[in-house]
């Protein structure tokens, strides 16, 4: 002890040395003690000193885990040594040290049983005990001889009494009981090894340790309990309970004091302590006892390790005497307490102690100003409890429930009524009680009626409950009663949707239990229900139409409640239609044509909105497409609906849903008539006489919905592409008839457009029909094109630069300079040749689209921008062609003189429509009448007829033919260019000059083709003029020069516009400027009075704006460069004009140096420098810049 004291304030190493010193000499101490009795006081004094010393050591920060264990081991050996002295009796100090060893320390491993057992490792030195024991028997059990030896010595030396005295001492010192109860750990450790051998000491210790703890808890005031941790209280009972439970398992019945005490203490916590956690803890244990009494077989599941501490009768008395139920449903209850009340109520019911008084308590729990969650919990408790109640008790609680005011009904209350009703009916049937009480069934019926005044959630819950009860087998005997009520409702147009829903549910139920036909036949024979139903729907829809003005502005008509119904219009009709579908599909009942007429008027004709009409459309399609056991519509009725109803609708407002119905009935009817066949996605038309075809055309032309119109047109074309090979002999006649009917529809629309008596609505409708006819014609021409030449392929279109890139193989790339009138076939041949592809065909893709029609122009496949990229993939086979019977092509039919004259007459329509017509003319072969008239050019030819300028579209068409003839002359081996010579000599060129000078192409009224026409006109004149020997003095040259200036000033359309007319004009403006200036330069150079023409140009009031536009305003560099070249030719022909051009050009300098024009000023400065040099040369001195300076 002195050595350790010396090391106390030293290093950890010094402490280790001191402990080692003791370890090495402990045997000497043992030997000495046998001959040197120690006084008890002396030992206690040394032990006290040692205990305080050890406590100080283990608190040192520099003592680690191993060293702390070493210190405690040292203390253990000292105590064991003291205990081995037979003359020494244990004292409170020894108990304190034992407690310190068993539950002390900073590390959890001190609590391991192996370490606790190590406490008595040195007990081998205890004398005389082991000799009297059967060591071999002990080895088979749980105890070790050493632990048993120490325990026996602890008992024989009065250790248990010392332990209790210590507890009492701490109690007197006002210490909390919980740390004392931790001594149960010591008890548990000691008795775990000795219980098989030390029964009497264990029971004695249990009694000694239990009563002080219970007394302590009993004597605690409520305020003290409030501050007592719940988990600590639980630990007290668990320690004591576990101790007695283990004794019970070994030696018979336990001491019931603990459980009885805990039950009473739990009641105290529930009733007296105002903290919910304490109340819940108390109620939890009461419930544990209750459950153990309710179902003994669940004891293991519920972790109840002992028999109930009291009998069932005693527990009932306990509940009733202490008014537990009253408290739990009383004024100061809590949702968590109510949630735990169910076990007690079930127990009382099973013990036949659930009387009307308890039921009234539950009912009263819903009264007063309580939160709805508490009230809902009581409803839930009543529902759960009803399983255990008698029929009389259920009837009693039901009478209490229906006294609740209507204003307080909610969803949970209806659910409770539903459960009570089901349990009550079943119990009355089981008990064979008559007359039968149906509880809330009639109440639910009243709730769901229109005008009942209940909240929507209550109505919904009641409807759900009533629907279930109605089809529930125990309620079978009242079905007829309520079926009569439903029919009466429908007849009187009251509560129609809900009545129909109940009837539908019953029809479904009968289909499972017995014949549905029997029920429906009764409805028809007794009530003529189908006609009544359709009549009622008609009245309802008529009422809706008459009261549309009553709908609030902020409410959609579909969401309005008409005629006092609890259902809005949409659910009302949906439920009604659903009922009709079930009625028809579940029986052999079929609609007659008059009934179809009546229902069609309700669902389609008189629908107040497109959304409501779509509900009807879906019903017809789903009812036909979803047929099950019976045929809802006969084949004849389907044909009747298609012919008489669908084909005679107002197609202008047809929706996509409506078109889906039409298409479905169209395909079904023609399939039934064997005029149409469908296998998967493949169609085959077996006859040209398809039922509903006129209706399909009506939809294609009249539907305001663009998607509907497009789908209808696609269906028409798909049918045309799906003709059966058996129809090949009739294909030509069919195509001619198809084209004739299309042209007739086109002409009718045009006449309505041009009629002065047409209203704006009629004109809008006519314009739609006209455009759709054009779409059909354009698609049918391109679909069945047989390779005939197209007028649109004549001449040169807008330039294109196409990059052709091979995706596989060599990945080569070539450029193809062409125009947008070139065909896909020409592009394909160029790609094969220049990419040097051999061994098979190629597939070409542009913008994700497969280019598979060689006759299509590049503009038709979307190549309109200057630069395009086409991807080429070598293919092992060509794309499969349509297996359509070959016949005369639509383009061949429509290129007849009769049809072409009709097309030409339509070019007088407004721009957008005229452009549509023009797109058709470009797809057709050139008009032979016009072509022949221009090719022969006899003497006396009237060019005002051949080249009619009264309509720019017609003029453009003729000029394209002229341009084609000129190209043929240029490519001909005949250098005399006979056609060109004849055209000039017969007055053709003069007529073109007349058109240029007389027609103001700046007027937008001339139409969308005015700039393309002017551009082509200028090009042709430019080709004809050189060498023409034309007497330029025969017409007004100055007027011509000014006209050519003015056409350059036509504004260029905005690049951002989406107007199709402006999109046509935009690319032509560049050609107009370039060709106008080129022609102007030719006139100036070749005309005898060329200088006068130049002077008229530079002296014009528009001269400055003209030069600004062509030099700085034009966005295309090639056009600006061409303009500069033309101006140079003019000045070179008449050098004296350089000064005037220089003066005007210099005035544009502020515009040229503006940053917004910097990208287009290069050509301007090039011309400016050239004019300055030319002007100086013409003045005779290169250094004379005075004029230039003056202008600056």
mmCIF file with all atom_site columns, N, CA, C and O in Angstrom, residues 26 48 68 93 175 185 288 536 541 643 694 727 974 1054 1074 1130:
data_model
loop_
_atom_site.group_PDB
_atom_site.id
_atom_site.type_symbol
_atom_site.label_atom_id
_atom_site.label_alt_id
_atom_site.label_comp_id
_atom_site.label_asym_id
_atom_site.label_entity_id
_atom_site.label_seq_id
_atom_site.pdbx_PDB_ins_code
_atom_site.Cartn_x
_atom_site.Cartn_y
_atom_site.Cartn_z
_atom_site.occupancy
_atom_site.B_iso_or_equiv
_atom_site.pdbx_formal_charge
_atom_site.auth_seq_id
_atom_site.auth_comp_id
_atom_site.auth_asym_id
_atom_site.auth_atom_id
_atom_site.pdbx_PDB_model_num
ATOM 1  N N  . UNK A 1 26   ? 2.063   -11.411 -3.301   1.00 0.00 ? 26   UNK A N  1
ATOM 2  C CA . UNK A 1 26   ? 0.753   -11.701 -2.725   1.00 0.00 ? 26   UNK A CA 1
ATOM 3  C C  . UNK A 1 26   ? 0.745   -13.045 -2.016   1.00 0.00 ? 26   UNK A C  1
ATOM 4  O O  . UNK A 1 26   ? 0.062   -13.240 -1.004   1.00 0.00 ? 26   UNK A O  1
ATOM 5  N N  . UNK A 1 48   ? -10.413 0.866   3.227    1.00 0.00 ? 48   UNK A N  1
ATOM 6  C CA . UNK A 1 48   ? -10.962 2.184   2.912    1.00 0.00 ? 48   UNK A CA 1
ATOM 7  C C  . UNK A 1 48   ? -9.915  3.033   2.214    1.00 0.00 ? 48   UNK A C  1
ATOM 8  O O  . UNK A 1 48   ? -10.171 3.702   1.203    1.00 0.00 ? 48   UNK A O  1
ATOM 9  N N  . UNK A 1 68   ? -6.109  0.487   -16.377  1.00 0.00 ? 68   UNK A N  1
ATOM 10 C CA . UNK A 1 68   ? -7.283  0.506   -15.497  1.00 0.00 ? 68   UNK A CA 1
ATOM 11 C C  . UNK A 1 68   ? -7.667  -0.917  -15.118  1.00 0.00 ? 68   UNK A C  1
ATOM 12 O O  . UNK A 1 68   ? -8.017  -1.209  -13.970  1.00 0.00 ? 68   UNK A O  1
ATOM 13 N N  . UNK A 1 93   ? -18.360 -1.710  3.355    1.00 0.00 ? 93   UNK A N  1
ATOM 14 C CA . UNK A 1 93   ? -17.229 -1.314  2.523    1.00 0.00 ? 93   UNK A CA 1
ATOM 15 C C  . UNK A 1 93   ? -16.937 -2.381  1.475    1.00 0.00 ? 93   UNK A C  1
ATOM 16 O O  . UNK A 1 93   ? -16.707 -2.087  0.302    1.00 0.00 ? 93   UNK A O  1
ATOM 17 N N  . UNK A 1 175  ? -30.780 9.136   -1.413   1.00 0.00 ? 175  UNK A N  1
ATOM 18 C CA . UNK A 1 175  ? -30.364 8.770   -2.767   1.00 0.00 ? 175  UNK A CA 1
ATOM 19 C C  . UNK A 1 175  ? -31.532 8.142   -3.495   1.00 0.00 ? 175  UNK A C  1
ATOM 20 O O  . UNK A 1 175  ? -32.420 7.566   -2.877   1.00 0.00 ? 175  UNK A O  1
ATOM 21 N N  . UNK A 1 185  ? -27.985 -6.395  -10.252  1.00 0.00 ? 185  UNK A N  1
ATOM 22 C CA . UNK A 1 185  ? -26.979 -6.966  -11.158  1.00 0.00 ? 185  UNK A CA 1
ATOM 23 C C  . UNK A 1 185  ? -26.065 -7.918  -10.388  1.00 0.00 ? 185  UNK A C  1
ATOM 24 O O  . UNK A 1 185  ? -25.712 -9.000  -10.861  1.00 0.00 ? 185  UNK A O  1
ATOM 25 N N  . UNK A 1 288  ? -51.318 -5.149  -20.950  1.00 0.00 ? 288  UNK A N  1
ATOM 26 C CA . UNK A 1 288  ? -50.580 -6.420  -20.952  1.00 0.00 ? 288  UNK A CA 1
ATOM 27 C C  . UNK A 1 288  ? -51.298 -7.452  -20.105  1.00 0.00 ? 288  UNK A C  1
ATOM 28 O O  . UNK A 1 288  ? -51.470 -8.617  -20.503  1.00 0.00 ? 288  UNK A O  1
ATOM 29 N N  . UNK A 1 536  ? -85.643 9.582   -70.419  1.00 0.00 ? 536  UNK A N  1
ATOM 30 C CA . UNK A 1 536  ? -85.141 10.387  -69.292  1.00 0.00 ? 536  UNK A CA 1
ATOM 31 C C  . UNK A 1 536  ? -83.856 11.100  -69.683  1.00 0.00 ? 536  UNK A C  1
ATOM 32 O O  . UNK A 1 536  ? -83.669 12.297  -69.378  1.00 0.00 ? 536  UNK A O  1
ATOM 33 N N  . UNK A 1 541  ? -80.873 16.109  -71.062  1.00 0.00 ? 541  UNK A N  1
ATOM 34 C CA . UNK A 1 541  ? -80.037 16.878  -71.993  1.00 0.00 ? 541  UNK A CA 1
ATOM 35 C C  . UNK A 1 541  ? -80.779 18.109  -72.481  1.00 0.00 ? 541  UNK A C  1
ATOM 36 O O  . UNK A 1 541  ? -80.191 19.189  -72.653  1.00 0.00 ? 541  UNK A O  1
ATOM 37 N N  . UNK A 1 643  ? -74.007 4.752   -91.804  1.00 0.00 ? 643  UNK A N  1
ATOM 38 C CA . UNK A 1 643  ? -74.677 5.404   -92.930  1.00 0.00 ? 643  UNK A CA 1
ATOM 39 C C  . UNK A 1 643  ? -75.544 6.574   -92.505  1.00 0.00 ? 643  UNK A C  1
ATOM 40 O O  . UNK A 1 643  ? -75.475 7.662   -93.088  1.00 0.00 ? 643  UNK A O  1
ATOM 41 N N  . UNK A 1 694  ? -68.283 8.613   -98.721  1.00 0.00 ? 694  UNK A N  1
ATOM 42 C CA . UNK A 1 694  ? -68.658 10.027  -98.834  1.00 0.00 ? 694  UNK A CA 1
ATOM 43 C C  . UNK A 1 694  ? -68.472 10.749  -97.502  1.00 0.00 ? 694  UNK A C  1
ATOM 44 O O  . UNK A 1 694  ? -68.047 11.906  -97.465  1.00 0.00 ? 694  UNK A O  1
ATOM 45 N N  . UNK A 1 727  ? -58.708 -5.958  -108.455 1.00 0.00 ? 727  UNK A N  1
ATOM 46 C CA . UNK A 1 727  ? -59.383 -4.781  -108.984 1.00 0.00 ? 727  UNK A CA 1
ATOM 47 C C  . UNK A 1 727  ? -58.641 -4.145  -110.150 1.00 0.00 ? 727  UNK A C  1
ATOM 48 O O  . UNK A 1 727  ? -59.057 -3.088  -110.643 1.00 0.00 ? 727  UNK A O  1
ATOM 49 N N  . UNK A 1 974  ? -27.712 23.152  -133.767 1.00 0.00 ? 974  UNK A N  1
ATOM 50 C CA . UNK A 1 974  ? -28.004 24.212  -134.757 1.00 0.00 ? 974  UNK A CA 1
ATOM 51 C C  . UNK A 1 974  ? -27.650 25.560  -134.148 1.00 0.00 ? 974  UNK A C  1
ATOM 52 O O  . UNK A 1 974  ? -28.325 26.056  -133.241 1.00 0.00 ? 974  UNK A O  1
ATOM 53 N N  . UNK A 1 1054 ? -38.939 39.723  -95.056  1.00 0.00 ? 1054 UNK A N  1
ATOM 54 C CA . UNK A 1 1054 ? -38.157 39.422  -93.856  1.00 0.00 ? 1054 UNK A CA 1
ATOM 55 C C  . UNK A 1 1054 ? -37.805 37.936  -93.807  1.00 0.00 ? 1054 UNK A C  1
ATOM 56 O O  . UNK A 1 1054 ? -38.636 37.085  -94.101  1.00 0.00 ? 1054 UNK A O  1
ATOM 57 N N  . UNK A 1 1074 ? -29.926 41.341  -109.878 1.00 0.00 ? 1074 UNK A N  1
ATOM 58 C CA . UNK A 1 1074 ? -28.810 41.002  -110.772 1.00 0.00 ? 1074 UNK A CA 1
ATOM 59 C C  . UNK A 1 1074 ? -29.226 41.069  -112.236 1.00 0.00 ? 1074 UNK A C  1
ATOM 60 O O  . UNK A 1 1074 ? -28.516 41.619  -113.091 1.00 0.00 ? 1074 UNK A O  1
ATOM 61 N N  . UNK A 1 1130 ? -21.575 49.830  -117.695 1.00 0.00 ? 1130 UNK A N  1
ATOM 62 C CA . UNK A 1 1130 ? -22.276 51.068  -118.096 1.00 0.00 ? 1130 UNK A CA 1
ATOM 63 C C  . UNK A 1 1130 ? -21.300 52.227  -118.183 1.00 0.00 ? 1130 UNK A C  1
ATOM 64 O O  . UNK A 1 1130 ? -21.278 53.004  -119.157 1.00 0.00 ? 1130 UNK A O  1
#
